[in-house]
Short mmCIF file of C-alpha atoms in Angstrom, two decimals:
data_model
loop_
_atom_site.label_atom_id
_atom_site.label_comp_id
_atom_site.label_asym_id
_atom_site.label_seq_id
_atom_site.Cartn_x
_atom_site.Cartn_y
_atom_site.Cartn_z
CA UNK A 1046 103.27 74.59 100.26
CA UNK A 1047 104.65 77.80 102.29
CA UNK A 1048 104.42 79.82 98.75
CA UNK A 1049 107.17 77.83 97.47
CA UNK A 1050 106.93 76.03 94.47
CA UNK A 1051 102.93 75.39 95.01
CA UNK A 1052 102.21 74.32 91.55
CA UNK A 1053 105.21 71.77 91.32
CA UNK A 1054 104.36 70.63 95.09
CA UNK A 1055 100.98 70.19 94.23
CA UNK A 1056 101.85 67.94 90.85
CA UNK A 1057 103.80 65.94 93.29
CA UNK A 1058 101.18 65.47 95.74
CA UNK A 1059 98.48 64.69 93.15
CA UNK A 1060 100.83 62.08 91.26
CA UNK A 1061 102.32 60.62 94.61
CA UNK A 1062 98.76 59.97 95.94
CA UNK A 1063 97.56 58.38 92.82
CA UNK A 1064 100.82 55.85 92.67
CA UNK A 1065 99.71 54.94 96.39
CA UNK A 1066 96.28 53.73 95.42
CA UNK A 1067 95.67 50.21 95.78
CA UNK A 1068 95.16 49.76 92.11
CA UNK A 1069 98.75 50.41 91.71
CA UNK A 1070 100.18 47.94 94.13
CA UNK A 1071 101.93 45.77 91.08
CA UNK A 1072 103.23 48.74 89.94
CA UNK A 1073 104.82 49.77 92.93
CA UNK A 1074 106.12 46.36 93.64
CA UNK A 1075 108.06 46.49 90.25
CA UNK A 1076 109.50 49.73 91.01
CA UNK A 1077 110.42 49.50 94.38
CA UNK A 1078 110.61 46.37 96.35
CA UNK A 1079 111.70 47.85 99.94
CA UNK A 1080 110.37 50.48 101.72
CA UNK A 1081 113.87 52.23 101.26
CA UNK A 1082 113.53 51.85 97.73
CA UNK A 1083 110.31 53.55 97.71
CA UNK A 1084 111.58 56.45 100.01
CA UNK A 1085 114.47 56.79 97.30
CA UNK A 1086 112.32 56.68 94.15
CA UNK A 1087 109.97 59.76 96.07
CA UNK A 1088 113.09 61.52 96.82
CA UNK A 1089 114.03 61.36 92.84
CA UNK A 1090 110.38 62.23 91.92
CA UNK A 1091 110.05 65.28 94.23
CA UNK A 1092 113.65 66.53 93.17
CA UNK A 1093 112.75 66.20 89.40
CA UNK A 1094 109.60 68.02 89.46
CA UNK A 1095 110.99 70.86 91.64
CA UNK A 1096 113.89 71.21 89.27
CA UNK A 1097 111.25 72.44 86.70
CA UNK A 1098 110.77 75.72 89.27
CA UNK A 1099 113.57 77.80 87.57
CA UNK A 1100 112.22 80.89 89.25
CA UNK A 1101 113.12 79.87 92.85
CA UNK A 1102 116.75 81.01 93.52
CA UNK A 1103 117.16 79.09 96.46
CA UNK A 1104 116.25 75.67 94.61
CA UNK A 1105 118.63 76.87 91.94
CA UNK A 1106 121.72 77.51 94.38
CA UNK A 1107 120.90 73.92 96.15
CA UNK A 1108 120.90 72.20 92.73
CA UNK A 1109 123.87 74.06 91.86
CA UNK A 1110 125.79 72.78 95.05
CA UNK A 1111 124.21 69.07 94.44
CA UNK A 1112 125.95 69.47 90.78
CA UNK A 1113 129.26 70.68 92.34
CA UNK A 1114 129.25 67.91 95.07
CA UNK A 1115 128.80 65.48 92.39
CA UNK A 1116 131.22 66.14 90.17
CA UNK A 1117 134.01 67.18 92.45
CA UNK A 1118 137.02 65.00 91.95
CA UNK A 1119 137.32 64.29 95.48
CA UNK A 1120 134.52 62.57 97.79
CA UNK A 1121 133.84 60.83 101.01
CA UNK A 1122 130.88 59.06 99.75
CA UNK A 1123 130.84 55.40 98.78
CA UNK A 1124 131.16 54.58 95.02
CA UNK A 1125 127.37 53.68 94.66
CA UNK A 1126 126.27 57.07 96.64
CA UNK A 1127 128.58 59.00 94.40
CA UNK A 1128 127.25 57.27 91.39
CA UNK A 1129 123.54 57.80 92.81
CA UNK A 1130 124.37 61.33 93.36
CA UNK A 1131 125.55 61.86 89.63
CA UNK A 1132 122.49 60.06 88.18
CA UNK A 1133 120.08 62.03 90.38
CA UNK A 1134 121.50 65.55 89.52
CA UNK A 1135 121.56 64.70 85.94
CA UNK A 1136 118.02 63.62 85.94
CA UNK A 1137 117.09 66.90 87.25
CA UNK A 1138 118.88 68.83 84.78
CA UNK A 1139 117.56 66.78 81.75
CA UNK A 1140 113.92 67.35 83.25
CA UNK A 1141 114.59 71.00 83.72
CA UNK A 1142 115.98 71.62 80.23
CA UNK A 1143 112.82 69.61 78.65
CA UNK A 1144 110.53 71.56 80.77
CA UNK A 1145 112.09 75.12 79.63
CA UNK A 1146 112.55 73.74 75.89
CA UNK A 1147 108.86 72.92 75.83
CA UNK A 1148 108.24 76.86 75.36
CA UNK A 1149 110.68 77.01 72.63
CA UNK A 1150 108.42 74.85 70.07
CA UNK A 1151 106.79 76.29 67.32
CA UNK A 1152 103.41 77.73 68.43
CA UNK A 1153 101.27 75.14 66.89
CA UNK A 1154 103.31 72.48 68.41
CA UNK A 1155 103.17 74.02 71.71
CA UNK A 1156 99.39 74.57 71.51
CA UNK A 1157 98.66 70.78 70.79
CA UNK A 1158 100.85 69.74 73.88
CA UNK A 1159 100.32 72.46 76.21
#
């Protein structure tokens, strides 16, 4: 993992390996009907989990750049690409906010769900 976001990358690897097991063939078929969709789904999963690493300034800068690109007025992307970029970056920010807010719960709730 090159000492970057080790916990996050390990989580993605474990979850993805589990999803790729034969017993989840039907689930994968429901989620993604083509290899292109599976690749896109993996990209979304990786970006969403990596968004929980708020310590890495480089990742934060990349995320900020993607936000700016998604919500700038002028774009050369197709309409669908632009919508996908917006959806992806909003999901990343929602995941990041939920990860951070988890630590703001009452102590007994935090301990229960930790």
